[in-house]
Amino acid sequence: MTEMVTRDTASPADSPPPRRSYARLAADESREDYSLRYAPHSFRRWSPTMVASTALGGIAYLADFAIGASIVFTYGFTSGLASILCAATIIFVTGIPIARACATYGLDMDLITRGAGFGYFGSTLTSLIYASFTFIFFALEGSIMAQAMHQAVGLPVQIGYLVTTLIVIPIVFRGMGALAKVQAWTQPIWIIGLLLPFVVLAFEAPDAWGAFGSFGGTEGAGSGFSWIGFGLGTGVALSLIAQIGEQADYLRFMPAKTEQNKRSWNLAVLAAGPGWVVIGAAKQLGGALLAFVALEAVGKTHALEPIAPQIEALRPWLGSFALPAAALFVIVSQIKINVTNAYSGSLSWSNFFSRLTHRHPGRVWYIFLNLAIALTLMEMNMFAALNKLLGFYSNVGIAWITAVAADLVINKRVGWSPKYIEFKRAYLYAVNPAGFGSMVVASAVSILAFFGLFGKYAEAFSTFIAAGLALVLCPLLAWATKGRYYLARPNPVNGPHVEVPDITATHTCAVCATAYELPDIADCPVQSGPICSLCCSLDAECGDVCRKSPGEPVVLPVPTVRKVSAVRTVRGG
């Protein structure tokens, strides 16, 4: 810890401006986890296996159980099965390039989006989309946890919502290190709790799968295939497509890929990136099976709440211990996922507000904003409107993710987009129509379809409309604009994979006087030297003179006389 005291300044305009000092929590990277910037190699100290294990620990959620049961109960087994498998395939395919990009470049989903066709401010909207994913699913998971505590100890559900919210704060506050430990310590309990109900069913109800295969749902859908049911069910399952963002929040800490670790690196990125959906789809089908088996005993409403089917499945072997065992599994599962939801939400809100306000008080403060919104949704009983809420959200989520994947797979390969990911404000246009435009058009058309404007089939397949439009429009707009809106000016070193003597060598920011690795540094004409990406983002007075067109007169701003009080600064990195 270092202490730096700056004096009141009333110097002439030609004197250097005071050095920026970050608030204590914002400067402590052990908690901040490079929330708004590139994750340096010096910080990526975990092995590929450890990073993958931590990332997969975050998919312990039981929303998959509720979502799968809801889809099958509403549309029947055949249509439900087809929906779940189709959605999983789409999520897996779009997740591969995104996961590899995040792991390779050490960037989260927001920073990848900036350079993959959206521009600096264009990606601001996607930060909101991602933030909404985290608090919607935090609320959904929190509701499931509150239901378990109500069943186990009789705690009123409304109080349970508050408990589920508060319990994650100390863990999320401490960042990646604490999350990794929690995921590792709780993994054995979670695996046993996940598999045990199906082992019991295999012995006690061996005919359950056969009966489940002919299940026609609870809404009269019938056991046969329905295109309408397939489309609507796929839309609900596709609401999980933004989960790749939470996986990316861990994957950015993957160590550099080398000849020695490339096999484990590739497997870890595949498993922890798109691979989550393989487990997710299995959980959706398994949750639907458990709910089907418990339906007669507990009724439809409770069958859709994961705690009740867990109890019914365990009862033949555990008897009176079935309730505490099921409750323990549910609580552990929900803590594992909600620390991830809260962590990822704090990252997305940080990115959003830093661009709008040019201020960064620290990631940890946004934990409370994200949790407050999630708690409000829980108190409003969002669980009761599960299908409609998730079906609507998926239209926007899939348009965003598909546009980013299209840029990484198509635009970069044919040369319409830079080969690397440029995320720094100093080199980006505010908005790139290729990604941002395609997402806006695709989501707007699909939402109109979702509300029935184009008929019942378009309503059922609105998410397919969103994906198809984004996939076509992103390359089309990049081609039409000749890729001119990707870079406002060339990066002198062309990104983090240029041939330089040592990419991990540090360079001192002229504003905050802290050393950062080369990929996190830009050249700044205002500072007449290097500037780190965060100081660049927070500068509200530079006028973006570095991005002026060639031949356009560049007028450097007059330094503002500011009064700066004493601060205590903790520097990370």
Coordinates of C-alpha atoms in Angstrom, one line a residue:
M1 CA 0.0 0.0 0.0
T2 CA 1.3 3.4 -0.9
E3 CA 0.1 6.8 0.1
M4 CA 0.1 9.7 -2.3
V5 CA -1.0 13.2 -1.3
T6 CA -1.6 15.8 -3.9
R7 CA -2.0 19.5 -3.1
D8 CA -4.6 22.0 -4.1
T9 CA -3.6 23.2 -7.6
A10 CA -4.0 26.7 -8.8
S11 CA -1.1 26.7 -11.2
P12 CA -0.9 28.2 -14.6
A13 CA -2.6 26.4 -17.5
D14 CA 0.7 25.1 -18.8
S15 CA 1.6 23.1 -15.7
P16 CA 0.9 19.4 -15.8
P17 CA -2.5 18.3 -14.6
P18 CA -2.7 16.4 -11.3
R19 CA -2.2 12.6 -11.6
R20 CA -5.3 10.5 -11.4
S21 CA -5.7 8.4 -8.3
Y22 CA -8.3 5.6 -8.1
A23 CA -10.4 5.0 -5.0
R24 CA -9.0 2.3 -2.8
L25 CA -11.4 -0.5 -3.9
A26 CA -11.0 0.4 -7.6
A27 CA -7.2 0.3 -7.3
D28 CA -7.0 -3.0 -5.5
E29 CA -6.9 -5.6 -8.3
S30 CA -7.1 -8.5 -5.9
R31 CA -10.8 -7.4 -5.6
E32 CA -11.2 -5.5 -8.8
D33 CA -10.0 -8.4 -11.1
Y34 CA -9.2 -6.0 -13.9
S35 CA -12.9 -5.5 -14.4
L36 CA -12.7 -2.8 -17.1
R37 CA -9.5 -3.9 -18.8
Y38 CA -7.3 -6.5 -20.3
A39 CA -6.3 -9.3 -17.8
P40 CA -2.5 -9.2 -17.9
H41 CA -0.3 -12.4 -18.1
S42 CA 1.1 -11.6 -14.7
F43 CA -2.4 -12.0 -13.2
R44 CA -3.3 -15.2 -15.0
R45 CA -1.6 -17.5 -12.5
W46 CA -4.1 -20.4 -12.7
S47 CA -3.7 -23.5 -14.8
P48 CA -6.1 -24.2 -17.7
T49 CA -7.7 -27.0 -15.6
M50 CA -8.2 -24.7 -12.6
V51 CA -9.8 -22.0 -14.7
A52 CA -12.1 -24.5 -16.5
S53 CA -13.1 -26.1 -13.2
T54 CA -14.0 -22.8 -11.7
A55 CA -16.0 -21.7 -14.8
L56 CA -17.9 -25.0 -14.8
G57 CA -18.6 -24.6 -11.1
G58 CA -20.7 -21.6 -12.1
I59 CA -23.2 -23.7 -14.0
A60 CA -24.4 -25.6 -10.9
Y61 CA -27.7 -23.6 -11.2
L62 CA -31.0 -25.4 -11.0
A63 CA -32.8 -23.0 -13.3
D64 CA -32.0 -25.6 -15.9
F65 CA -34.3 -28.0 -14.0
A66 CA -37.1 -25.5 -13.8
I67 CA -36.7 -24.4 -17.5
G68 CA -36.6 -28.0 -18.8
A69 CA -39.6 -29.0 -16.7
S70 CA -41.5 -25.9 -17.8
I71 CA -40.8 -26.5 -21.5
V72 CA -41.8 -30.2 -21.4
F73 CA -44.9 -29.5 -19.2
T74 CA -46.1 -26.9 -21.6
Y75 CA -45.2 -28.4 -25.0
G76 CA -45.0 -32.2 -24.3
F77 CA -42.0 -34.5 -24.3
T78 CA -41.3 -34.8 -28.1
S79 CA -41.4 -31.1 -28.8
G80 CA -39.7 -30.2 -25.6
L81 CA -36.8 -32.6 -26.3
A82 CA -36.4 -31.2 -29.8
S83 CA -36.4 -27.7 -28.4
I84 CA -33.8 -28.4 -25.8
L85 CA -31.4 -30.1 -28.2
C86 CA -31.8 -27.5 -30.9
A87 CA -31.1 -24.6 -28.5
A88 CA -28.1 -26.5 -27.1
T89 CA -26.7 -26.9 -30.6
I90 CA -27.1 -23.2 -31.4
I91 CA -25.5 -22.1 -28.1
F92 CA -22.6 -24.5 -28.5
V93 CA -21.8 -23.4 -32.0
T94 CA -21.9 -19.7 -31.3
G95 CA -20.0 -20.1 -28.0
I96 CA -16.9 -21.7 -29.6
P97 CA -15.4 -18.6 -31.3
I98 CA -16.3 -16.3 -28.4
A99 CA -14.7 -18.6 -25.8
R100 CA -11.5 -18.9 -27.8
A101 CA -11.3 -15.2 -28.3
C102 CA -11.8 -14.4 -24.6
A103 CA -9.2 -16.9 -23.5
T104 CA -6.7 -15.9 -26.1
Y105 CA -7.0 -12.1 -25.6
G106 CA -7.6 -12.0 -21.9
L107 CA -10.9 -10.0 -22.4
D108 CA -14.4 -10.3 -21.0
M109 CA -17.5 -10.3 -23.1
D110 CA -18.0 -6.6 -23.1
L111 CA -14.5 -5.9 -24.4
I112 CA -14.8 -8.6 -27.0
T113 CA -18.0 -7.0 -28.2
R114 CA -16.4 -3.6 -28.6
G115 CA -13.9 -4.9 -31.0
A116 CA -16.1 -7.5 -32.7
G117 CA -18.3 -5.1 -34.6
F118 CA -20.0 -2.9 -32.0
G119 CA -17.6 0.0 -31.4
Y120 CA -16.8 1.7 -28.1
F121 CA -20.3 3.1 -27.2
G122 CA -22.1 0.6 -29.4
S123 CA -21.2 -2.1 -26.9
T124 CA -22.7 -0.1 -24.0
L125 CA -26.2 -1.4 -24.9
T126 CA -24.9 -5.0 -24.7
S127 CA -23.5 -4.3 -21.2
L128 CA -27.1 -3.6 -20.2
I129 CA -28.3 -6.8 -22.0
Y130 CA -25.7 -8.8 -20.1
A131 CA -26.4 -7.1 -16.8
S132 CA -30.1 -7.9 -17.2
F133 CA -29.2 -11.6 -17.9
T134 CA -27.3 -11.7 -14.6
F135 CA -30.0 -10.2 -12.4
I136 CA -32.8 -12.1 -14.1
F137 CA -31.1 -15.4 -13.5
F138 CA -29.9 -14.3 -10.0
A139 CA -33.6 -13.7 -9.2
L140 CA -34.6 -17.0 -10.7
E141 CA -31.9 -18.9 -8.8
G142 CA -32.6 -17.0 -5.6
S143 CA -36.3 -17.9 -5.8
I144 CA -35.4 -21.6 -6.1
M145 CA -33.1 -21.3 -3.0
A146 CA -35.7 -19.4 -1.0
Q147 CA -38.2 -22.2 -1.9
A148 CA -35.7 -24.8 -0.5
M149 CA -35.2 -22.9 2.7
H150 CA -39.0 -22.5 3.1
Q151 CA -39.4 -26.3 2.7
A152 CA -36.5 -27.2 5.0
V153 CA -36.9 -24.8 7.9
G154 CA -40.2 -22.9 7.3
L155 CA -38.4 -19.6 6.5
P156 CA -41.0 -17.3 4.9
V157 CA -40.2 -17.0 1.2
Q158 CA -39.9 -13.2 1.2
I159 CA -37.3 -13.4 4.0
G160 CA -35.6 -16.2 2.1
Y161 CA -35.2 -13.8 -0.9
L162 CA -33.3 -11.4 1.3
V163 CA -31.1 -14.2 2.8
T164 CA -30.2 -15.5 -0.7
T165 CA -29.2 -12.1 -1.7
L166 CA -27.0 -11.2 1.3
I167 CA -25.2 -14.5 1.5
V168 CA -23.2 -14.1 -1.7
I169 CA -21.9 -10.6 -1.0
P170 CA -18.7 -11.5 1.1
I171 CA -17.6 -14.0 -1.5
V172 CA -18.2 -11.8 -4.6
F173 CA -16.6 -8.8 -2.9
R174 CA -13.2 -10.7 -2.8
G175 CA -13.1 -11.5 -6.5
M176 CA -11.8 -14.4 -8.6
G177 CA -9.6 -15.9 -5.9
A178 CA -12.5 -16.4 -3.5
L179 CA -14.8 -17.6 -6.3
A180 CA -12.3 -20.2 -7.3
K181 CA -12.1 -21.6 -3.7
V182 CA -15.8 -21.7 -3.3
Q183 CA -16.4 -23.5 -6.5
A184 CA -13.6 -26.1 -5.7
W185 CA -14.8 -26.7 -2.1
T186 CA -18.4 -27.2 -3.0
Q187 CA -17.9 -29.3 -6.2
P188 CA -18.0 -32.8 -4.5
I189 CA -21.3 -32.0 -2.7
W190 CA -22.8 -30.7 -5.8
I191 CA -21.8 -33.7 -8.0
I192 CA -23.2 -36.2 -5.4
G193 CA -26.4 -34.2 -5.0
L194 CA -26.9 -33.9 -8.8
L195 CA -26.4 -37.6 -9.6
L196 CA -28.0 -39.3 -6.5
P197 CA -31.7 -38.7 -7.4
F198 CA -31.2 -40.3 -10.9
V199 CA -29.4 -43.3 -9.3
V200 CA -32.4 -43.8 -7.0
L201 CA -34.9 -43.5 -9.9
A202 CA -32.9 -46.1 -11.9
F203 CA -33.5 -48.6 -9.1
E204 CA -36.8 -47.6 -7.7
A205 CA -38.7 -46.4 -10.9
P206 CA -37.0 -48.0 -13.9
D207 CA -40.0 -47.5 -16.1
A208 CA -40.1 -43.8 -15.5
W209 CA -38.2 -43.0 -18.7
G210 CA -40.6 -45.0 -20.9
A211 CA -43.6 -43.2 -19.4
F212 CA -41.8 -39.9 -19.7
G213 CA -41.3 -40.4 -23.4
S214 CA -45.0 -40.5 -24.1
F215 CA -45.8 -37.5 -21.8
G216 CA -48.1 -35.0 -23.5
G217 CA -47.6 -32.2 -21.0
T218 CA -50.0 -30.5 -18.6
E219 CA -51.4 -28.0 -21.1
G220 CA -52.9 -30.5 -23.6
A221 CA -50.1 -30.2 -26.1
G222 CA -50.0 -34.0 -26.7
S223 CA -47.1 -36.3 -27.0
G224 CA -46.5 -35.8 -30.7
F225 CA -44.3 -33.2 -32.4
S226 CA -45.6 -29.7 -32.9
W227 CA -43.8 -27.0 -34.9
I228 CA -45.3 -24.3 -32.8
G229 CA -44.3 -26.0 -29.5
F230 CA -40.8 -26.6 -30.9
G231 CA -40.3 -23.0 -31.8
L232 CA -41.7 -21.6 -28.6
G233 CA -39.8 -24.1 -26.5
T234 CA -36.5 -23.4 -28.3
G235 CA -37.0 -19.7 -27.6
V236 CA -37.3 -20.3 -23.9
A237 CA -34.2 -22.5 -23.8
L238 CA -32.2 -20.0 -25.9
S239 CA -32.6 -17.4 -23.1
L240 CA -29.5 -19.1 -21.7
I241 CA -27.3 -18.1 -24.7
A242 CA -25.8 -15.2 -22.8
Q243 CA -24.4 -17.6 -20.3
I244 CA -21.3 -17.6 -22.5
G245 CA -20.6 -14.1 -21.0
E246 CA -20.3 -15.6 -17.5
Q247 CA -18.0 -18.3 -18.8
A248 CA -15.9 -15.6 -20.5
D249 CA -15.5 -13.8 -17.1
Y250 CA -13.5 -16.8 -16.0
L251 CA -11.9 -17.7 -19.4
R252 CA -10.2 -14.3 -19.6
F253 CA -7.9 -15.6 -16.8
M254 CA -6.7 -18.6 -19.0
P255 CA -2.9 -18.6 -19.2
A256 CA -1.2 -18.0 -22.5
K257 CA -1.4 -20.9 -24.9
T258 CA 2.0 -22.6 -25.5
E259 CA 3.3 -25.7 -27.2
Q260 CA 3.5 -27.4 -23.8
N261 CA -0.1 -26.7 -22.7
K262 CA -1.9 -26.4 -26.0
R263 CA -3.8 -29.7 -25.6
S264 CA -5.0 -29.0 -22.1
W265 CA -5.7 -25.3 -23.1
N266 CA -7.9 -26.3 -26.0
L267 CA -9.8 -28.9 -24.0
A268 CA -10.3 -26.5 -21.1
V269 CA -11.5 -23.7 -23.3
L270 CA -13.9 -26.0 -25.1
A271 CA -15.3 -27.5 -21.9
A272 CA -15.6 -24.3 -19.9
G273 CA -16.8 -22.2 -22.9
P274 CA -19.5 -23.8 -25.1
G275 CA -19.2 -27.1 -23.2
W276 CA -21.3 -25.8 -20.4
V277 CA -24.4 -26.3 -22.5
V278 CA -23.9 -30.0 -22.8
I279 CA -24.3 -30.3 -19.1
G280 CA -27.0 -27.7 -19.2
A281 CA -29.1 -29.6 -21.7
A282 CA -28.7 -32.8 -19.7
K283 CA -29.9 -31.0 -16.6
Q284 CA -32.9 -29.6 -18.4
L285 CA -34.0 -33.1 -19.5
G286 CA -33.2 -34.5 -16.1
G287 CA -35.1 -31.8 -14.3
A288 CA -38.1 -32.4 -16.6
L289 CA -37.9 -36.1 -15.7
L290 CA -37.8 -35.5 -12.0
A291 CA -40.7 -33.1 -12.2
F292 CA -42.7 -35.6 -14.3
V293 CA -42.1 -38.4 -11.7
A294 CA -43.1 -36.0 -8.8
L295 CA -46.1 -34.5 -10.6
E296 CA -48.8 -36.8 -9.2
A297 CA -47.4 -36.5 -5.6
V298 CA -46.8 -32.7 -5.4
G299 CA -48.9 -31.2 -8.2
K300 CA -47.9 -29.0 -11.1
T301 CA -46.9 -25.9 -9.2
H302 CA -44.5 -27.6 -6.8
A303 CA -43.2 -30.0 -9.5
L304 CA -41.8 -26.9 -11.3
E305 CA -39.9 -25.9 -8.2
P306 CA -36.7 -28.1 -8.2
I307 CA -36.7 -28.7 -4.4
A308 CA -39.9 -30.8 -4.4
P309 CA -38.9 -33.3 -7.2
Q310 CA -35.5 -33.7 -5.5
I311 CA -37.3 -34.7 -2.2
E312 CA -39.6 -37.1 -3.9
A313 CA -36.7 -38.8 -5.8
L314 CA -34.6 -39.2 -2.7
R315 CA -37.4 -40.3 -0.4
P316 CA -37.3 -44.1 -1.2
W317 CA -33.7 -44.3 0.0
L318 CA -33.3 -41.5 2.5
G319 CA -36.7 -41.4 4.1
S320 CA -37.0 -38.5 6.5
F321 CA -33.5 -37.3 5.5
A322 CA -34.6 -36.6 2.0
L323 CA -35.7 -33.1 2.8
P324 CA -32.5 -31.9 4.5
A325 CA -30.4 -33.7 1.8
A326 CA -32.3 -32.0 -1.0
A327 CA -32.3 -28.7 0.7
L328 CA -28.5 -28.9 1.1
F329 CA -28.0 -29.7 -2.5
V330 CA -30.3 -26.8 -3.7
I331 CA -28.6 -24.3 -1.4
V332 CA -25.1 -25.3 -2.4
S333 CA -26.1 -25.2 -6.1
Q334 CA -27.6 -21.8 -5.8
I335 CA -24.7 -20.3 -4.0
K336 CA -22.3 -21.6 -6.7
I337 CA -24.3 -20.0 -9.5
N338 CA -25.3 -16.8 -7.7
V339 CA -21.8 -15.8 -6.8
T340 CA -21.1 -16.0 -10.5
N341 CA -24.3 -14.0 -11.4
A342 CA -23.4 -11.3 -8.9
Y343 CA -19.7 -11.2 -10.0
S344 CA -20.6 -11.0 -13.7
G345 CA -23.3 -8.4 -13.0
S346 CA -20.8 -6.2 -11.2
L347 CA -18.5 -6.3 -14.3
S348 CA -21.2 -5.4 -16.7
W349 CA -22.5 -2.5 -14.7
S350 CA -18.9 -1.2 -14.3
N351 CA -18.4 -1.2 -18.0
F352 CA -21.8 0.5 -18.6
F353 CA -21.4 3.3 -16.1
S354 CA -17.7 4.0 -16.8
R355 CA -18.6 4.9 -20.4
L356 CA -21.6 7.0 -19.5
T357 CA -20.2 8.9 -16.5
H358 CA -16.4 8.7 -17.0
R359 CA -16.1 7.6 -13.4
H360 CA -15.1 4.3 -11.8
P361 CA -15.6 3.9 -8.1
G362 CA -14.8 0.2 -8.3
R363 CA -16.5 -3.1 -9.4
V364 CA -17.6 -4.0 -5.9
W365 CA -20.0 -1.1 -5.5
Y366 CA -22.0 -2.4 -8.5
I367 CA -22.6 -5.7 -6.7
F368 CA -25.2 -3.9 -4.6
L369 CA -27.0 -2.4 -7.6
N370 CA -27.2 -5.8 -9.3
L371 CA -28.4 -7.5 -6.2
A372 CA -31.0 -4.8 -5.4
I373 CA -32.6 -5.3 -8.9
A374 CA -32.5 -9.1 -8.5
L375 CA -34.2 -8.8 -5.0
T376 CA -36.9 -6.6 -6.4
L377 CA -37.7 -9.2 -9.2
M378 CA -37.8 -12.0 -6.6
E379 CA -40.3 -10.0 -4.4
M380 CA -42.4 -9.5 -7.6
N381 CA -42.6 -13.3 -8.0
M382 CA -40.9 -13.4 -11.5
F383 CA -40.8 -17.2 -11.1
A384 CA -44.5 -17.3 -12.0
A385 CA -43.9 -15.7 -15.4
L386 CA -40.8 -17.8 -16.3
N387 CA -41.6 -18.8 -19.9
K388 CA -42.8 -15.4 -21.1
L389 CA -39.9 -13.5 -19.5
L390 CA -37.2 -15.8 -20.8
G391 CA -38.8 -16.1 -24.2
F392 CA -38.8 -12.3 -24.6
Y393 CA -35.2 -12.0 -23.3
S394 CA -33.9 -14.6 -25.7
N395 CA -34.8 -12.5 -28.8
V396 CA -32.3 -9.8 -27.7
G397 CA -29.7 -12.1 -26.3
I398 CA -29.4 -14.3 -29.4
A399 CA -29.2 -11.3 -31.7
W400 CA -26.2 -10.0 -29.7
I401 CA -24.3 -13.3 -29.4
T402 CA -24.9 -14.3 -33.0
A403 CA -23.7 -10.9 -34.3
V404 CA -20.4 -11.2 -32.2
A405 CA -19.9 -14.8 -33.4
A406 CA -20.5 -13.8 -37.0
D407 CA -17.8 -11.2 -36.8
L408 CA -15.3 -13.5 -35.2
V409 CA -16.0 -16.4 -37.6
I410 CA -16.8 -14.6 -40.9
N411 CA -15.7 -10.9 -40.9
K412 CA -12.3 -11.5 -39.4
R413 CA -11.5 -14.4 -41.7
V414 CA -12.4 -12.6 -44.9
G415 CA -10.7 -9.4 -43.9
W416 CA -13.6 -7.1 -43.3
S417 CA -12.7 -6.9 -39.6
P418 CA -9.2 -6.6 -38.0
K419 CA -7.6 -10.0 -37.3
Y420 CA -7.3 -9.1 -33.6
I421 CA -9.7 -7.7 -31.0
E422 CA -9.2 -4.0 -30.4
F423 CA -11.0 -2.9 -27.3
K424 CA -9.4 0.4 -26.4
R425 CA -11.3 3.7 -26.8
A426 CA -8.3 5.4 -28.4
Y427 CA -8.6 3.2 -31.5
L428 CA -12.4 2.6 -31.8
Y429 CA -15.3 4.5 -33.4
A430 CA -18.1 5.2 -31.1
V431 CA -20.5 2.9 -33.0
N432 CA -19.8 0.3 -35.6
P433 CA -22.9 -0.4 -37.7
A434 CA -21.7 -3.9 -38.6
G435 CA -22.4 -5.5 -35.2
F436 CA -24.5 -2.9 -33.5
G437 CA -26.7 -2.3 -36.4
S438 CA -27.3 -6.0 -37.1
M439 CA -28.2 -6.6 -33.4
V440 CA -30.6 -3.7 -33.3
V441 CA -32.4 -4.7 -36.5
A442 CA -32.5 -8.4 -35.7
S443 CA -33.8 -7.9 -32.1
A444 CA -36.4 -5.3 -33.1
V445 CA -37.9 -7.5 -35.9
S446 CA -37.8 -10.6 -33.7
I447 CA -39.5 -8.8 -30.8
L448 CA -42.3 -7.6 -33.1
A449 CA -42.6 -11.3 -34.2
F450 CA -42.6 -12.4 -30.6
F451 CA -45.6 -10.3 -29.9
G452 CA -47.6 -11.8 -32.8
L453 CA -47.3 -9.0 -35.4
F454 CA -46.4 -11.4 -38.2
G455 CA -48.6 -14.4 -37.3
K456 CA -48.4 -17.4 -35.0
Y457 CA -45.5 -19.2 -36.8
A458 CA -43.3 -16.1 -36.8
E459 CA -44.2 -15.6 -33.1
A460 CA -43.1 -19.2 -32.3
F461 CA -39.8 -18.8 -34.3
S462 CA -39.0 -15.3 -33.3
T463 CA -35.6 -16.3 -31.9
F464 CA -34.7 -18.0 -35.2
I465 CA -35.6 -14.8 -36.9
A466 CA -33.2 -12.9 -34.6
A467 CA -30.4 -15.4 -35.1
G468 CA -30.8 -15.5 -38.9
L469 CA -30.9 -11.7 -39.3
A470 CA -27.9 -11.1 -37.1
L471 CA -25.9 -13.8 -38.9
V472 CA -26.6 -12.3 -42.3
L473 CA -26.6 -8.6 -41.5
C474 CA -23.3 -8.5 -39.6
P475 CA -21.2 -9.6 -42.5
L476 CA -23.4 -7.8 -45.0
L477 CA -22.9 -4.4 -43.2
A478 CA -19.2 -5.0 -42.7
W479 CA -18.9 -5.7 -46.5
A480 CA -21.0 -2.7 -47.4
T481 CA -19.0 -0.3 -45.2
K482 CA -15.7 -2.0 -46.2
G483 CA -14.9 -2.5 -42.5
R484 CA -14.1 1.2 -42.1
Y485 CA -15.8 1.5 -38.7
Y486 CA -13.7 -1.0 -36.9
L487 CA -10.7 1.2 -36.3
A488 CA -10.7 4.9 -36.0
R489 CA -6.9 4.9 -36.4
P490 CA -4.3 2.2 -36.7
N491 CA -2.9 0.7 -33.5
P492 CA 0.9 1.2 -33.8
V493 CA 1.5 -2.4 -32.5
N494 CA -1.6 -4.0 -34.1
G495 CA -2.9 -5.6 -30.9
P496 CA -1.6 -8.1 -28.4
H497 CA -0.2 -10.6 -30.9
V498 CA 2.1 -8.4 -32.9
E499 CA 5.8 -9.4 -33.0
V500 CA 7.3 -7.3 -30.3
P501 CA 10.3 -8.1 -28.1
D502 CA 8.2 -8.8 -25.0
I503 CA 4.4 -8.4 -24.9
T504 CA 4.4 -8.8 -21.1
A505 CA 6.8 -5.9 -20.6
T506 CA 5.1 -3.1 -18.7
H507 CA 4.7 0.5 -19.7
T508 CA 3.9 3.3 -17.3
C509 CA 0.6 5.2 -17.8
A510 CA 1.2 8.9 -18.1
V511 CA -2.0 9.6 -16.1
C512 CA -2.1 7.2 -13.2
A513 CA 1.6 6.4 -13.2
T514 CA 0.9 2.7 -12.9
A515 CA 2.6 0.1 -15.1
Y516 CA 0.5 -2.1 -17.4
E517 CA 1.3 -4.6 -20.1
L518 CA 1.5 -3.5 -23.7
P519 CA -2.0 -4.7 -24.8
D520 CA -3.6 -2.4 -22.2
I521 CA -1.7 0.7 -23.3
A522 CA -2.5 3.3 -26.0
D523 CA -0.5 6.2 -27.3
C524 CA -2.2 9.5 -26.3
P525 CA -1.4 12.9 -28.0
V526 CA -3.0 14.8 -25.1
Q527 CA -0.7 13.2 -22.6
S528 CA 2.2 13.0 -25.1
G529 CA 2.8 9.4 -24.0
P530 CA 1.2 6.1 -23.1
I531 CA -2.1 5.9 -21.4
C532 CA -3.8 2.8 -19.9
S533 CA -7.2 1.7 -21.3
L534 CA -9.1 2.6 -18.1
C535 CA -7.6 6.2 -17.8
C536 CA -8.4 6.6 -21.4
S537 CA -12.0 5.5 -20.9
L538 CA -12.5 7.8 -17.9
D539 CA -11.1 11.0 -19.6
A540 CA -14.0 13.3 -20.2
E541 CA -12.1 16.3 -21.4
C542 CA -9.8 15.1 -24.2
G543 CA -12.3 15.5 -27.0
D544 CA -11.2 12.3 -28.6
V545 CA -8.6 14.2 -30.6
C546 CA -6.6 11.0 -31.1
R547 CA -9.4 9.7 -33.4
K548 CA -9.5 12.8 -35.7
S549 CA -9.5 12.1 -39.4
P550 CA -6.2 12.6 -41.3
G551 CA -5.9 16.3 -42.3
E552 CA -8.5 17.4 -39.8
P553 CA -7.1 20.0 -37.5
V554 CA -6.3 18.7 -34.0
V555 CA -6.7 21.1 -31.1
L556 CA -5.5 19.8 -27.8
P557 CA -7.7 20.8 -24.9
V558 CA -6.5 23.3 -22.3
P559 CA -5.7 21.6 -19.0
T560 CA -8.4 22.1 -16.5
V561 CA -7.4 23.6 -13.1
R562 CA -8.7 21.1 -10.5
K563 CA -8.8 20.9 -6.8
V564 CA -7.6 17.5 -5.6
S565 CA -7.7 16.3 -2.1
A566 CA -5.5 13.8 -0.3
V567 CA -6.2 10.2 -1.2
R568 CA -4.8 6.9 -0.2
T569 CA -4.1 4.7 -3.2
V570 CA -3.6 1.0 -3.4
R571 CA -2.1 -0.1 -6.7
G572 CA -2.6 -3.5 -8.3
G573 CA -1.2 -5.0 -11.4

